[in-house]
XYZ file of C-alpha atoms in Angstrom:
392
model
C 153.030 79.293 100.360
C 149.679 80.460 101.471
C 148.699 82.684 98.668
C 150.157 80.250 95.999
C 147.950 77.533 96.845
C 145.223 80.040 97.032
C 145.884 80.809 93.876
C 145.932 77.148 92.646
C 142.495 76.252 94.045
C 141.300 79.780 92.702
C 142.095 78.687 89.429
C 140.362 74.815 88.950
C 138.960 74.592 85.463
C 139.944 78.449 83.743
C 142.452 76.549 81.653
C 142.281 73.720 79.113
C 144.199 71.574 76.615
C 143.304 72.015 73.598
C 146.242 70.201 71.313
C 148.711 67.766 71.280
C 151.028 67.078 68.729
C 154.454 64.229 68.208
C 157.147 64.056 65.310
C 158.087 59.919 65.553
C 159.820 58.463 68.653
C 163.203 56.230 67.451
C 166.805 56.329 68.136
C 168.121 58.436 65.527
C 166.357 61.113 64.285
C 168.340 62.093 62.009
C 166.870 65.616 61.819
C 167.595 68.531 63.943
C 165.813 69.792 67.222
C 165.118 72.288 66.501
C 163.091 70.487 63.267
C 161.351 68.290 65.856
C 159.924 70.970 68.330
C 158.607 72.516 65.369
C 156.803 69.395 63.433
C 155.418 68.864 67.084
C 154.067 72.027 67.854
C 152.054 72.468 64.445
C 150.690 69.387 65.203
C 149.744 70.675 68.251
C 148.188 73.851 67.125
C 146.200 72.133 63.931
C 145.105 69.388 66.443
C 143.585 72.643 68.350
C 142.226 74.267 65.001
C 144.325 76.626 65.070
C 146.557 78.305 63.573
C 150.386 79.737 63.774
C 149.240 83.185 64.448
C 146.356 82.028 66.481
C 149.747 81.755 69.229
C 151.594 84.306 71.357
C 153.247 81.970 73.436
C 155.935 79.273 73.463
C 157.228 77.794 76.524
C 159.943 74.504 76.830
C 162.219 72.826 79.503
C 165.781 71.556 78.553
C 169.751 70.440 79.615
C 171.373 72.539 76.968
C 170.277 70.162 74.586
C 167.143 71.952 73.202
C 165.793 74.891 71.059
C 164.806 77.934 72.280
C 161.382 79.249 72.649
C 162.073 82.175 69.598
C 163.307 79.871 67.717
C 160.009 78.176 67.939
C 158.014 80.808 67.449
C 160.200 82.282 63.708
C 159.753 78.374 63.216
C 156.582 78.464 63.220
C 155.987 81.493 61.305
C 154.108 83.210 64.137
C 153.908 87.330 64.300
C 154.239 88.019 67.899
C 155.082 86.361 70.706
C 154.775 88.194 73.013
C 155.588 85.131 76.151
C 158.432 82.991 75.330
C 160.693 80.971 78.031
C 162.703 78.104 78.692
C 163.605 76.571 81.701
C 166.521 75.742 82.104
C 164.979 72.109 83.687
C 165.165 68.691 84.410
C 162.427 66.247 83.998
C 160.755 67.212 87.106
C 159.467 70.528 85.217
C 157.265 68.791 82.638
C 154.352 69.111 84.305
C 155.800 73.174 85.556
C 155.732 74.331 82.017
C 151.782 73.524 81.713
C 151.055 75.135 84.900
C 153.414 78.288 83.857
C 151.436 78.543 80.241
C 148.548 78.669 82.722
C 150.178 81.506 84.885
C 151.094 83.692 81.557
C 147.858 83.431 80.511
C 145.997 84.349 84.092
C 148.428 87.323 84.445
C 147.577 88.585 80.666
C 150.883 87.910 79.314
C 149.999 85.139 76.086
C 146.535 83.915 75.703
C 146.900 80.706 73.963
C 149.955 78.898 74.508
C 152.050 74.997 73.397
C 153.890 74.253 75.324
C 156.817 71.475 74.050
C 159.629 68.978 74.624
C 162.507 68.648 72.080
C 165.063 65.796 72.405
C 167.430 63.907 69.983
C 168.471 62.173 73.507
C 169.924 59.133 71.731
C 171.636 60.363 68.442
C 172.230 63.435 69.881
C 173.261 65.295 73.487
C 172.648 62.039 75.571
C 170.642 63.325 78.607
C 173.805 63.078 81.585
C 176.528 63.275 78.362
C 177.467 66.950 80.206
C 177.455 66.370 82.860
C 180.753 67.845 85.039
C 182.617 64.825 86.126
C 185.265 67.513 88.080
C 185.852 67.215 92.040
C 183.796 69.946 92.412
C 180.619 71.510 94.075
C 178.065 68.162 95.174
C 180.069 66.162 91.684
C 183.362 66.292 94.609
C 181.295 64.515 97.470
C 179.034 61.703 94.977
C 181.902 60.857 92.676
C 184.534 58.558 95.458
C 181.363 56.445 95.921
C 180.381 55.529 91.833
C 177.525 58.910 92.442
C 178.256 59.630 89.345
C 175.654 59.151 86.036
C 171.465 59.059 87.628
C 171.267 55.527 87.306
C 173.970 55.570 89.596
C 172.049 57.578 92.103
C 168.450 56.530 91.893
C 170.112 53.040 91.936
C 171.041 53.857 95.642
C 167.449 54.745 95.797
C 166.727 51.748 95.255
C 168.944 49.884 97.349
C 168.299 51.711 100.552
C 164.045 51.170 99.713
C 165.266 48.291 99.638
C 166.661 47.997 102.706
C 163.507 49.492 104.530
C 160.427 48.153 103.296
C 161.637 44.635 101.251
C 161.453 45.788 97.345
C 162.258 42.573 95.869
C 163.579 42.154 92.262
C 159.881 40.674 90.640
C 158.113 43.742 92.722
C 160.627 45.588 90.200
C 159.790 43.442 86.871
C 155.839 43.752 86.837
C 156.620 47.115 86.034
C 158.998 46.722 83.428
C 156.567 44.300 81.686
C 152.978 45.917 82.808
C 154.181 48.484 80.417
C 155.866 46.914 78.112
C 152.299 45.292 77.800
C 151.101 48.612 77.350
C 152.848 49.698 75.359
C 152.113 46.868 72.643
C 148.716 48.971 72.166
C 150.712 52.152 70.896
C 152.223 52.665 67.713
C 153.956 55.482 68.839
C 156.011 53.433 71.178
C 159.683 52.500 70.370
C 160.052 49.175 72.404
C 156.385 47.148 71.392
C 158.178 43.598 71.069
C 156.664 41.246 74.409
C 158.127 41.742 77.950
C 158.307 38.623 80.010
C 159.545 38.909 83.224
C 161.795 35.679 82.767
C 163.034 38.482 79.844
C 163.702 40.965 82.840
C 165.365 38.485 84.982
C 167.764 37.230 82.969
C 168.689 40.685 81.201
C 171.876 42.483 82.333
C 172.529 43.643 85.106
C 173.432 47.972 84.551
C 174.426 48.740 88.347
C 173.429 47.151 90.899
C 169.634 46.525 92.224
C 169.234 48.210 88.329
C 168.606 45.799 85.046
C 168.281 46.424 81.839
C 164.855 47.117 82.105
C 164.531 49.010 85.292
C 165.908 52.608 83.074
C 164.399 54.222 80.415
C 164.311 53.845 76.935
C 167.825 56.829 75.316
C 165.178 59.000 71.986
C 164.871 61.332 69.045
C 161.692 63.231 69.016
C 159.333 65.908 70.330
C 155.680 66.578 72.217
C 153.170 69.117 72.534
C 150.523 71.089 73.554
C 148.250 74.067 73.042
C 146.923 75.709 76.374
C 144.602 78.119 76.992
C 140.848 79.308 78.685
C 137.993 76.749 78.904
C 136.340 79.608 77.249
C 138.053 79.816 74.759
C 138.805 75.810 74.257
C 134.607 75.715 74.445
C 135.285 77.024 70.535
C 138.495 74.584 69.197
C 138.352 71.560 66.869
C 138.884 68.455 70.490
C 136.622 68.638 73.272
C 138.818 70.379 75.940
C 141.510 68.642 79.205
C 140.782 70.967 82.269
C 143.634 71.534 84.428
C 141.630 71.110 87.972
C 144.993 71.956 89.945
C 148.902 71.053 89.830
C 151.741 71.470 92.017
C 155.941 72.226 92.166
C 158.474 71.595 94.928
C 160.365 69.650 97.282
C 162.025 68.611 100.628
C 164.040 72.208 102.498
C 166.919 70.491 101.661
C 166.894 69.526 97.897
C 170.703 70.920 97.427
C 172.142 72.322 94.824
C 171.374 71.340 91.405
C 168.907 68.189 90.848
C 172.144 65.798 91.477
C 172.860 66.283 94.269
C 171.127 64.538 97.157
C 173.231 64.415 100.038
C 171.445 66.720 102.390
C 167.986 65.065 101.244
C 166.783 62.738 103.999
C 164.930 59.744 103.483
C 166.261 58.317 100.089
C 163.723 56.037 100.465
C 161.294 58.647 100.108
C 160.915 61.448 97.821
C 159.735 64.838 96.062
C 156.006 63.530 95.374
C 155.683 62.568 99.156
C 155.839 66.798 99.563
C 153.900 67.938 96.498
C 151.251 65.792 97.925
C 148.754 67.929 99.568
C 149.336 71.422 97.532
C 148.481 69.031 94.804
C 144.620 67.297 95.831
C 143.802 70.619 97.823
C 144.517 72.759 94.152
C 141.964 70.091 92.100
C 139.181 69.216 94.597
C 140.005 65.390 95.168
C 141.431 62.374 96.520
C 143.634 59.241 94.885
C 140.840 57.623 95.043
C 139.057 60.507 92.328
C 141.774 59.265 89.490
C 141.547 56.997 87.058
C 144.506 56.815 85.218
C 148.342 58.022 86.001
C 150.949 58.702 83.280
C 153.757 58.816 86.538
C 157.586 59.420 85.651
C 159.325 56.336 84.799
C 163.007 57.095 84.876
C 163.239 53.972 86.166
C 160.791 51.263 87.304
C 161.495 52.492 91.036
C 161.237 55.787 90.908
C 156.522 54.506 90.129
C 157.219 53.393 94.036
C 158.175 56.588 95.302
C 155.620 58.720 93.882
C 152.746 55.843 94.143
C 153.258 55.909 97.705
C 154.625 60.083 98.054
C 150.985 60.537 96.087
C 149.201 59.515 98.648
C 148.056 55.861 95.912
C 148.711 53.214 97.968
C 150.004 53.382 101.441
C 154.424 53.674 102.839
C 155.672 51.188 103.106
C 153.107 49.404 100.348
C 154.016 49.744 96.725
C 155.410 46.909 96.296
C 153.131 45.009 96.847
C 150.241 46.848 95.361
C 152.247 46.542 91.957
C 152.816 43.059 92.400
C 148.871 43.068 92.433
C 148.349 43.697 89.122
C 146.736 46.636 90.455
C 148.694 49.555 87.526
C 147.960 47.341 84.549
C 145.703 48.256 82.507
C 142.568 46.344 84.242
C 143.579 47.233 87.378
C 142.453 49.702 90.360
C 144.865 51.910 89.096
C 146.404 51.992 85.442
C 149.781 53.589 85.322
C 151.352 54.256 82.516
C 149.429 53.273 79.789
C 151.432 54.116 76.208
C 154.251 51.877 77.748
C 155.439 54.553 80.132
C 158.997 56.466 79.538
C 160.436 53.101 80.011
C 159.421 51.782 76.484
C 157.607 54.379 74.812
C 159.872 56.743 74.083
C 161.866 59.334 76.970
C 161.321 62.658 75.711
C 162.289 63.873 79.169
C 158.508 62.606 80.573
C 156.433 65.584 78.757
C 154.910 63.006 76.518
C 153.347 61.856 79.942
C 151.474 64.278 79.217
C 149.644 63.800 75.219
C 148.686 60.250 76.469
C 147.453 62.069 79.504
C 145.074 64.099 77.535
C 144.728 62.082 74.389
C 142.862 59.115 77.184
C 139.804 61.954 78.883
C 139.140 62.235 74.736
C 138.904 58.205 74.572
C 141.518 58.263 71.349
C 143.778 55.821 72.457
C 142.573 53.625 70.765
C 143.095 49.750 72.315
C 145.102 50.856 74.980
C 142.080 53.409 76.905
C 140.709 53.074 79.796
C 137.317 52.842 79.917
C 135.242 55.380 81.439
C 139.043 57.392 81.848
C 137.033 60.610 83.528
C 140.594 62.409 85.695
C 144.238 62.305 84.639
C 146.904 62.086 87.359
C 150.620 63.476 85.691
C 153.571 63.332 87.330
C 157.057 64.210 86.803
C 160.257 64.139 88.921
C 162.401 61.254 90.149
C 165.000 62.446 93.207
C 163.886 66.045 95.126
C 162.167 67.817 93.314
C 159.505 67.464 90.556
C 155.903 68.429 89.733
C 152.215 66.944 89.142
C 148.639 67.390 87.777
C 145.656 66.931 87.325
C 144.146 66.609 83.852
C 140.022 65.978 83.471
C 137.652 65.570 81.052
């Protein structure tokens, strides 16, 4: 572990994101996932001022709901994709695939890598839809208590936090309302209709304590980024966004799969608490240096845990921190400036990386955070996850 940490520190600012690309986000794309992946990747390559022949690596992640990296390489007409990797992983891997691209380039396995996520998450294979419901593995211990789907699992985590620290429905509602307000200025966002606190509190209960607007959108779409060395980045079309550092992991009792939280020691605290030291050490900065944060929001509550786990506010203080307006666009720490997974769309968290890059480029239009120099992106809600720090 010590060697890995030293390596992460040594890679600071040596690599950059030089292109971003997206498709439309919708509830019914009417297209194959392969088509979506190719479009987003092609857009990212063009954004960097490159051609498919300039790409020699592709990395993605999926839950048996996407298309292989080699299929995308073929579809793009890439002549020599020597590094084509697919992680079987959830949203926890959204930053990990970028860090893996960095590692591949550092190791000499590739020079310029496309990272993408593509899914028909509403009209096709819905997340969690392929979960084995038989009484086997971790499910045999959770199913009898109604702990089968992701909302059910996270609702129990949230309830535990409420008992321990006194989080209120209004504080969760502030997350949903704030992100919807951000989405109103985002032409990509699926949900741009204004949302008030009264609307939030009146929405139907899905699984106590989660209401309708506590749960992220199911989305069809894709997004992609291009990663290369800082040296090559200087010749690209766009201003490079440098990768200062990153971390991936979780606690010592992560379980048998991403859904297995039985052995987790404290359900009021998630993976972010365990990777914080590695993250800040790798970048050589601290929480107070972040200008804008794109934090994984599969549920409103996941914002609470990550604010505290990464030291962006004190333990047990996230509810008040949020309610005081600190995560609003004009607040102390603007969070999910695009509307997040709750209102922009759920491309399994990878759209957070795209938004962070656009904010640091100053290309976010009316949702732009003034003088944004350093951005945080996170991914994951339960026992493991990833994070990156990017700079202008």
